mmCIF file with all atom_site columns, C-alpha atoms in Angstrom:
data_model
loop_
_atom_site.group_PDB
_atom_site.id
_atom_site.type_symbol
_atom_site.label_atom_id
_atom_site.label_alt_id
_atom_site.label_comp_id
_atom_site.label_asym_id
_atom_site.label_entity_id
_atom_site.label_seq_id
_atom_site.pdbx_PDB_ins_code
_atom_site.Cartn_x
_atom_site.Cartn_y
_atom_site.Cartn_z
_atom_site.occupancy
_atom_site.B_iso_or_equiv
_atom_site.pdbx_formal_charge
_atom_site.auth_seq_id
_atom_site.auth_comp_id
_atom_site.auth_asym_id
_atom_site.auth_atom_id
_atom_site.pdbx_PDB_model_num
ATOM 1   C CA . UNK A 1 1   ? 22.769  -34.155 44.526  1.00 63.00 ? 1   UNK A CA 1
ATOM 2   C CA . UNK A 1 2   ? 24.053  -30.811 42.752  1.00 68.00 ? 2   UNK A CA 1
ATOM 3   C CA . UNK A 1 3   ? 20.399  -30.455 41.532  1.00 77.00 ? 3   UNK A CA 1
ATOM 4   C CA . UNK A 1 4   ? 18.715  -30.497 44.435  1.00 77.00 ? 4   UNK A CA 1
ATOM 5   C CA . UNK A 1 5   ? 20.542  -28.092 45.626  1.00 79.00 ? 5   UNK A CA 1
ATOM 6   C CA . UNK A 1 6   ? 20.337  -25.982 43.192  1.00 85.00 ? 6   UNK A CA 1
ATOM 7   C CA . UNK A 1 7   ? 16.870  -26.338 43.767  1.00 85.00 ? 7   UNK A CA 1
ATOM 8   C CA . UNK A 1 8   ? 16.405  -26.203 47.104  1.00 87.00 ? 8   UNK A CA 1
ATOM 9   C CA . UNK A 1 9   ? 18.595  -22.934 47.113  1.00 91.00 ? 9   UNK A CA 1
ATOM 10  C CA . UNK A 1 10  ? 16.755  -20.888 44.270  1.00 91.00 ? 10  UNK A CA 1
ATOM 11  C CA . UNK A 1 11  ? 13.419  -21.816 46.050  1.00 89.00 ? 11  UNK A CA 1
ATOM 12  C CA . UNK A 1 12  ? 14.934  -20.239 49.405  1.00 91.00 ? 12  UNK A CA 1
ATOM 13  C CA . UNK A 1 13  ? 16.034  -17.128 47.754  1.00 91.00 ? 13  UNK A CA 1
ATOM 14  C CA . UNK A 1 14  ? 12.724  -16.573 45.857  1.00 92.00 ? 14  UNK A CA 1
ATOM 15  C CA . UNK A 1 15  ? 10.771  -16.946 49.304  1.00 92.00 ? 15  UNK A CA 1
ATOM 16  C CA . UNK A 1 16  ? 13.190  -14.890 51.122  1.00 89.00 ? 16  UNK A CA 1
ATOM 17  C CA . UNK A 1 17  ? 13.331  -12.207 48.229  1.00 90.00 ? 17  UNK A CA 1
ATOM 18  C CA . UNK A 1 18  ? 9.037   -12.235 48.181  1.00 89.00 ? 18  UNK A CA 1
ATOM 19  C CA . UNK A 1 19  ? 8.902   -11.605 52.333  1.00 85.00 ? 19  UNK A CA 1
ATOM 20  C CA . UNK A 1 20  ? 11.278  -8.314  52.038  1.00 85.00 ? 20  UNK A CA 1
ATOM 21  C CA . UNK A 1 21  ? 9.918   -7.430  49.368  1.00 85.00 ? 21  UNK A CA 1
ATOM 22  C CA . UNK A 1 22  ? 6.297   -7.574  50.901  1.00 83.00 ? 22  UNK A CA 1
ATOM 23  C CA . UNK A 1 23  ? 7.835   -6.173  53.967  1.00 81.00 ? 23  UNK A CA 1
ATOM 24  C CA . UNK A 1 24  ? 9.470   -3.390  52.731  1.00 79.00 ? 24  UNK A CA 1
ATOM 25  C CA . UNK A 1 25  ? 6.214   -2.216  50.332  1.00 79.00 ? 25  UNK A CA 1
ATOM 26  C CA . UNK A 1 26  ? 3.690   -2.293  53.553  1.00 77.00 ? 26  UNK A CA 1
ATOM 27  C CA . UNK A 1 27  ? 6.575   0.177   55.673  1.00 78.00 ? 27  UNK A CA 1
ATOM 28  C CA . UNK A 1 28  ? 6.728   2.586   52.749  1.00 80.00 ? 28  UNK A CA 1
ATOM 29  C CA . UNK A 1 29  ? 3.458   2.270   51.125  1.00 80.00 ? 29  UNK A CA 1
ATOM 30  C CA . UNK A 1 30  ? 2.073   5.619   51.491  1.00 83.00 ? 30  UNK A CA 1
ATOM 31  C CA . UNK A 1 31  ? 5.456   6.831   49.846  1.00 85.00 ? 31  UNK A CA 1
ATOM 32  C CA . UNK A 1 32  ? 5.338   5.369   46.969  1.00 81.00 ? 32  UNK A CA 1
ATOM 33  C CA . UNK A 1 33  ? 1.731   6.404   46.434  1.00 84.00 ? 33  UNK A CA 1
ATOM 34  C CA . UNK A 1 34  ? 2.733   9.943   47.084  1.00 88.00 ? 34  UNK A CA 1
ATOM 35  C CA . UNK A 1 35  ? 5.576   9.670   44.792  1.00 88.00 ? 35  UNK A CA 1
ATOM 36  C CA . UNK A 1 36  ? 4.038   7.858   41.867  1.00 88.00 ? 36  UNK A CA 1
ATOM 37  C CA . UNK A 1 37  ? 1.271   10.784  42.427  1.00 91.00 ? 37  UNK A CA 1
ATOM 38  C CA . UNK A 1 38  ? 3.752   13.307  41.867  1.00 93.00 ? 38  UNK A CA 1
ATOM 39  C CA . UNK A 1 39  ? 5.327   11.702  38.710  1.00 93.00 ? 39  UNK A CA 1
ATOM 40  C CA . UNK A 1 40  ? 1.667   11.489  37.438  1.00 93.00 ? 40  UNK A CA 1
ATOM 41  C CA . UNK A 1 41  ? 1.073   15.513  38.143  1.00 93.00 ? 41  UNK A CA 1
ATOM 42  C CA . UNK A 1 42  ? 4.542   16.389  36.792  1.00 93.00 ? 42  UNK A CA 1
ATOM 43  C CA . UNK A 1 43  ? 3.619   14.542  33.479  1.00 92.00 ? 43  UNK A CA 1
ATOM 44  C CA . UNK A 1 44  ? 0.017   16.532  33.032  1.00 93.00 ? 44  UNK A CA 1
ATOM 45  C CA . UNK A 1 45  ? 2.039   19.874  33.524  1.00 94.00 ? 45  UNK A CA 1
ATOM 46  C CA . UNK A 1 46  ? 4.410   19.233  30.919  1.00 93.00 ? 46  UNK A CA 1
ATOM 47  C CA . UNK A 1 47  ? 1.983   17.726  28.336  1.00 93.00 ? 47  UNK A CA 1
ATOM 48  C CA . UNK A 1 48  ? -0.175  21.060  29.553  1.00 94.00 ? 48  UNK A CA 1
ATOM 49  C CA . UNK A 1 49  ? 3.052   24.021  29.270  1.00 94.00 ? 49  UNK A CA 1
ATOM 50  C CA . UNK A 1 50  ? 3.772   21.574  25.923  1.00 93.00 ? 50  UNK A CA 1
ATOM 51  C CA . UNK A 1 51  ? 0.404   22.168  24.090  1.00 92.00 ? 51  UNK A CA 1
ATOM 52  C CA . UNK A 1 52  ? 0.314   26.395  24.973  1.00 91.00 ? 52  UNK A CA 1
ATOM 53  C CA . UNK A 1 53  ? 3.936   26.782  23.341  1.00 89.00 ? 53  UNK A CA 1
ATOM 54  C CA . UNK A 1 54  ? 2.676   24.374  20.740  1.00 85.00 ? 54  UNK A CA 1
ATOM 55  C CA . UNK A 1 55  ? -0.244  26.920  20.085  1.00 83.00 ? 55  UNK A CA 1
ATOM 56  C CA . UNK A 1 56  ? 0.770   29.872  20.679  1.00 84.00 ? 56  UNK A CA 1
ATOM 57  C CA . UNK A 1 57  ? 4.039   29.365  18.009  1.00 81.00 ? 57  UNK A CA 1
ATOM 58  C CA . UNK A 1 58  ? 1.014   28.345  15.515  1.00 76.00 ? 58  UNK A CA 1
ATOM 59  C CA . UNK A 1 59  ? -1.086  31.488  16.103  1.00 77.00 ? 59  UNK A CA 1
ATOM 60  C CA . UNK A 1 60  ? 2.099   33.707  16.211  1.00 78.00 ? 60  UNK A CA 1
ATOM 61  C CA . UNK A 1 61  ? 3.329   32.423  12.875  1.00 72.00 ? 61  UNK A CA 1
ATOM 62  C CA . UNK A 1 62  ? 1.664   33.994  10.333  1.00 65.00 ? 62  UNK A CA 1
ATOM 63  C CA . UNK A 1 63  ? 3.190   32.092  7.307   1.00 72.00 ? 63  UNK A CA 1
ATOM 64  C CA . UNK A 1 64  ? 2.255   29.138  9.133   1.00 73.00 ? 64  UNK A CA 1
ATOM 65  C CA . UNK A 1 65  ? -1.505  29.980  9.402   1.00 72.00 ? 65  UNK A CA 1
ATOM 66  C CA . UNK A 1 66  ? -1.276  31.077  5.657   1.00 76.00 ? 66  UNK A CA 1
ATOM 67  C CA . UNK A 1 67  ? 0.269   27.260  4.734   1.00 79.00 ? 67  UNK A CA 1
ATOM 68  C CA . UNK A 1 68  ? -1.650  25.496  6.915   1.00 77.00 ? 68  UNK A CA 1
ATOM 69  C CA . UNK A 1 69  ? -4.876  27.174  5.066   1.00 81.00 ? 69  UNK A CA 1
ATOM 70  C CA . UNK A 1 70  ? -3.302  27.215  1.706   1.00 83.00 ? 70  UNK A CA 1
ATOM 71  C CA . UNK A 1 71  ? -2.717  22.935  2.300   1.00 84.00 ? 71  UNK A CA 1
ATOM 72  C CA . UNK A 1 72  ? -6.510  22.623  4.007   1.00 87.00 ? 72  UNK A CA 1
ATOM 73  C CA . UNK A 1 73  ? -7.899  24.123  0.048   1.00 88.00 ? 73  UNK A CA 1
ATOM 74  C CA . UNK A 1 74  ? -5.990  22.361  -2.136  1.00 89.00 ? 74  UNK A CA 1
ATOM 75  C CA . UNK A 1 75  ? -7.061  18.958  -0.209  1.00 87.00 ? 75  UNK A CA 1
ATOM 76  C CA . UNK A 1 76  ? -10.789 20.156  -0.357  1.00 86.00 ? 76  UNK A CA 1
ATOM 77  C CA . UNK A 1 77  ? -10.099 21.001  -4.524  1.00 85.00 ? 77  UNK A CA 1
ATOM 78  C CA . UNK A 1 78  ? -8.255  17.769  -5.429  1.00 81.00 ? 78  UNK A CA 1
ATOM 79  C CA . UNK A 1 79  ? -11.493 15.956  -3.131  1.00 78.00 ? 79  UNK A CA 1
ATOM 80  C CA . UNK A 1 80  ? -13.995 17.916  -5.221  1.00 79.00 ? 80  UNK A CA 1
ATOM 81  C CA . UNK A 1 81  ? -12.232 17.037  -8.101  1.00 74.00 ? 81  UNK A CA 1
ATOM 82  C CA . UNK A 1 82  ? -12.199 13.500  -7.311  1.00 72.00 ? 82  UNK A CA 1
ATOM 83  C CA . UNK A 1 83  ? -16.233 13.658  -5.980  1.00 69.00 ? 83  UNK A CA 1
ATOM 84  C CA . UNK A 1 84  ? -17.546 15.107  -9.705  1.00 70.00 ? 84  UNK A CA 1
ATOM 85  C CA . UNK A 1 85  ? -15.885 11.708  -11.086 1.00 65.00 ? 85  UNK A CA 1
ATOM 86  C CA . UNK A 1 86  ? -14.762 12.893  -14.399 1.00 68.00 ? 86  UNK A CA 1
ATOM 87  C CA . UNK A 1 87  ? -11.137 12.254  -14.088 1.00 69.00 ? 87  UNK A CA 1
ATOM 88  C CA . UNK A 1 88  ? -11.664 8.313   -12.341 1.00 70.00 ? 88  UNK A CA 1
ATOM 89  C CA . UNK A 1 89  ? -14.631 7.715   -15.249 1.00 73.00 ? 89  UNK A CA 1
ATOM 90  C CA . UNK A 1 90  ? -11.872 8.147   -17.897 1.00 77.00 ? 90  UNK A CA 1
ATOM 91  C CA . UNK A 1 91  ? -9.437  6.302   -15.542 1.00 76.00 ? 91  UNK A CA 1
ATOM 92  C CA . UNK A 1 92  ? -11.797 3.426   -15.606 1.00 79.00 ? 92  UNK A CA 1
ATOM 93  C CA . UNK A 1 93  ? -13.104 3.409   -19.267 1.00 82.00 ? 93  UNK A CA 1
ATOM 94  C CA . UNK A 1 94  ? -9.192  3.571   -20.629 1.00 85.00 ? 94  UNK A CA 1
ATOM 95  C CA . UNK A 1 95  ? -9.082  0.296   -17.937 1.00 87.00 ? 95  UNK A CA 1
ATOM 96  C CA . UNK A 1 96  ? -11.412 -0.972  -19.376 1.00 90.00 ? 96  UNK A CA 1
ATOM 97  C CA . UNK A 1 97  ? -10.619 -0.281  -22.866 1.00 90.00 ? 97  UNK A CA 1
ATOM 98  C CA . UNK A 1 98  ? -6.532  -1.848  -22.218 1.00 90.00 ? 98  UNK A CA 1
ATOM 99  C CA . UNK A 1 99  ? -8.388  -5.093  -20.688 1.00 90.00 ? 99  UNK A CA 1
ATOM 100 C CA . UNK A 1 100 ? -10.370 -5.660  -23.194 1.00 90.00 ? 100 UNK A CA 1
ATOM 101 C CA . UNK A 1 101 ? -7.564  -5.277  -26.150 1.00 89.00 ? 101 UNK A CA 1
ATOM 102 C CA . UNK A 1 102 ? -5.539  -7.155  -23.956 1.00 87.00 ? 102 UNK A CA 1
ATOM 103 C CA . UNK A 1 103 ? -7.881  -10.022 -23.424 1.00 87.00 ? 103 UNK A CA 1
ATOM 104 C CA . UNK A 1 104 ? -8.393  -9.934  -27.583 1.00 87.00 ? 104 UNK A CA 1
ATOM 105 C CA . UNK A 1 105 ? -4.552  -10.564 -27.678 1.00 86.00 ? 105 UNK A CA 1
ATOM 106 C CA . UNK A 1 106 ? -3.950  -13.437 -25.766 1.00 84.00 ? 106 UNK A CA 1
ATOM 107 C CA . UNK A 1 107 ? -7.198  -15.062 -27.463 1.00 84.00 ? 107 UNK A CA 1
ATOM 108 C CA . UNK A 1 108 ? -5.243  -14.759 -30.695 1.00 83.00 ? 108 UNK A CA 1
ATOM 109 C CA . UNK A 1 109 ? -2.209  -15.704 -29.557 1.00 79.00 ? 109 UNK A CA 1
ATOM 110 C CA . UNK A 1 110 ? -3.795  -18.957 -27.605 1.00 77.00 ? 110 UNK A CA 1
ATOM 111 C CA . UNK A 1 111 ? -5.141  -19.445 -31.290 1.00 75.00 ? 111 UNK A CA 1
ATOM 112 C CA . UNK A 1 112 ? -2.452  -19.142 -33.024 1.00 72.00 ? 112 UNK A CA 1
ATOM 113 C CA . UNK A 1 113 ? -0.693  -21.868 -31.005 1.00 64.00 ? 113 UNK A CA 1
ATOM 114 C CA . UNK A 1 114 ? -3.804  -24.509 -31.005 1.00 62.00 ? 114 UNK A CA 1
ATOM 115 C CA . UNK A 1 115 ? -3.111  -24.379 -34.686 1.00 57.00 ? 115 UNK A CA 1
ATOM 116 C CA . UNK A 1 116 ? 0.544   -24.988 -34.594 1.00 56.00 ? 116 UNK A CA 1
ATOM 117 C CA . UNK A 1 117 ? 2.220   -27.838 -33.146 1.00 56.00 ? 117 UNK A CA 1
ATOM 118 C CA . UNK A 1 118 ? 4.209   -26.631 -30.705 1.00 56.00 ? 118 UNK A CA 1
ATOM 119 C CA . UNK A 1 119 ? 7.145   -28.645 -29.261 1.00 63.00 ? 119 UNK A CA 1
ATOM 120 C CA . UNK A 1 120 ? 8.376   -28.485 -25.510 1.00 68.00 ? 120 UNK A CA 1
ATOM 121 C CA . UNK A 1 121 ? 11.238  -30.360 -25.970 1.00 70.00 ? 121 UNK A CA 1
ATOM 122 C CA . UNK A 1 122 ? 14.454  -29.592 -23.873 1.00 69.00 ? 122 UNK A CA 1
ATOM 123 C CA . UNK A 1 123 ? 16.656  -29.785 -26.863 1.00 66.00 ? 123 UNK A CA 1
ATOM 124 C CA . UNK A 1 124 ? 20.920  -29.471 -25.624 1.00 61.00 ? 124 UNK A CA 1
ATOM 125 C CA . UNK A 1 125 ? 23.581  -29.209 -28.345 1.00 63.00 ? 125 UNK A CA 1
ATOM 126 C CA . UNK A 1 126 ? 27.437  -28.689 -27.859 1.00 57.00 ? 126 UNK A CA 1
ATOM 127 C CA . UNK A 1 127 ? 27.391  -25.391 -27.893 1.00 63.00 ? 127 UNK A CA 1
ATOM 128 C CA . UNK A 1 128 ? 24.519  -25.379 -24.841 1.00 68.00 ? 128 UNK A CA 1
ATOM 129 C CA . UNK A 1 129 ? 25.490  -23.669 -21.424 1.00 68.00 ? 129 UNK A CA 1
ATOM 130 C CA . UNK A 1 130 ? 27.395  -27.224 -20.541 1.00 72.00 ? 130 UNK A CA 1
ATOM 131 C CA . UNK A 1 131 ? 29.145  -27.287 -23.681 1.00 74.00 ? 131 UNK A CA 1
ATOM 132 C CA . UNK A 1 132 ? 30.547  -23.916 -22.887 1.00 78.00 ? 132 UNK A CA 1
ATOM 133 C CA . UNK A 1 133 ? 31.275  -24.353 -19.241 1.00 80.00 ? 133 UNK A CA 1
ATOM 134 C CA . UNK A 1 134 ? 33.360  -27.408 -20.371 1.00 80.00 ? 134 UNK A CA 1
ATOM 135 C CA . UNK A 1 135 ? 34.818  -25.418 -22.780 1.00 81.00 ? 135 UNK A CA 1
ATOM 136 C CA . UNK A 1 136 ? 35.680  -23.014 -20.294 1.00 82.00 ? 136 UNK A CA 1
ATOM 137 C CA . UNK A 1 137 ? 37.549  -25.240 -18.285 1.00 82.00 ? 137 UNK A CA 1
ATOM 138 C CA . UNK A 1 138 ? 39.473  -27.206 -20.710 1.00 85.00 ? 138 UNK A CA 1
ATOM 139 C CA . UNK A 1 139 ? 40.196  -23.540 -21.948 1.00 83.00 ? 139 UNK A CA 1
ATOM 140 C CA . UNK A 1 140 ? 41.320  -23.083 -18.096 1.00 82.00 ? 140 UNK A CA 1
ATOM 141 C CA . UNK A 1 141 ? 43.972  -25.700 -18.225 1.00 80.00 ? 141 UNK A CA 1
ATOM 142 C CA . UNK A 1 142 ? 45.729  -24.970 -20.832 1.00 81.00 ? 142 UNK A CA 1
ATOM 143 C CA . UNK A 1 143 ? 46.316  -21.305 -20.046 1.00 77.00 ? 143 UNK A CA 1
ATOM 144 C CA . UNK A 1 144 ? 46.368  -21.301 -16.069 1.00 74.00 ? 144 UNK A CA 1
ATOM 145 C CA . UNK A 1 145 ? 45.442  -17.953 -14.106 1.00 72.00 ? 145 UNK A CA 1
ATOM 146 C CA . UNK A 1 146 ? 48.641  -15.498 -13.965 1.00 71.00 ? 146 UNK A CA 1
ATOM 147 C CA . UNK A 1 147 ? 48.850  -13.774 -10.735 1.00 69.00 ? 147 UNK A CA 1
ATOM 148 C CA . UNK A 1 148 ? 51.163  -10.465 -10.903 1.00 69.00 ? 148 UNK A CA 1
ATOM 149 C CA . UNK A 1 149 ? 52.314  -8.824  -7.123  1.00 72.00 ? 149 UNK A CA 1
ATOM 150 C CA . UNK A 1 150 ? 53.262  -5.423  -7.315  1.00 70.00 ? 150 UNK A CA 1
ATOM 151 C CA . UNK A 1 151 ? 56.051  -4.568  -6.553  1.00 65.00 ? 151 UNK A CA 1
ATOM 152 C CA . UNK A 1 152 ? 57.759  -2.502  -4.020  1.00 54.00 ? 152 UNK A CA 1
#
């Protein structure tokens, strides 16, 4: 019973909200065009007064010109640097070069182990990380944790 009403009653209040809502937008239509216009022409004049402060700070600021230019030529030197290819040639032979003696390494070592007999066995004495922990505790009980207060 409670859920049916609950129904019925948010389906009321959804219909009833949609017809003022429709009724309401068709009385003030034109307003809300005229505002939203208005919000719309406000935005391009700020964006507008935003961009001739924003340039005319630029072109008044001589030490920014200067820095500005100064950044633009050392991109275009460290690009024509980078565009005659010496520097990333060496980069790529020394690459090369480390791969290679690298790759030479781990063949010997991959040799080396063929030709010994290697063991993988999990070997665990007393004195493993078990044996201590139980140390550790047995140690634990026989000298219990002394807690001191200050005092006031």
């Amino acid at each position: 019973m409670g859920r049916k009403l609950s129904v019925f009653t948010t389906l009321a209040v959804g219909t009833a909200a949609y017809f003022i809502t429709k009724k309401v937008l068709s009385d003030h239509q034109e307003q809300i065009k005229e505002k939203v216009a208005q919000i719309a022409d406000e935005g391009r004049e700020n964006a507008v007064r935003y961009y001739n402060h924003a340039r005319d700070y630029v072109n008044e600021e001589s030490g920014l010109q200067d820095t500005l230019n100064e950044l633009k030529q050392k991109v275009a030197d460290t690009a024509e640097t980078f565009k005659s290819g010496d520097s990333v040639g060496q980069a790529l032979s020394s690459l090369k070069e480390a791969t290679t003696e690298l790759r030479k390494q781990f063949d010997k070592e991959k040799d080396t182990e063929s030709d010994d007999t290697v063991e993988d066995d999990i070997i665990i004495d007393g004195r493993s990380a078990f044996g201590e922990a139980k140390a550790a505790a047995e140690f634990e009980k026989d000298h219990p944790t002394e807690v001191f207060y200050p005092k006031d």
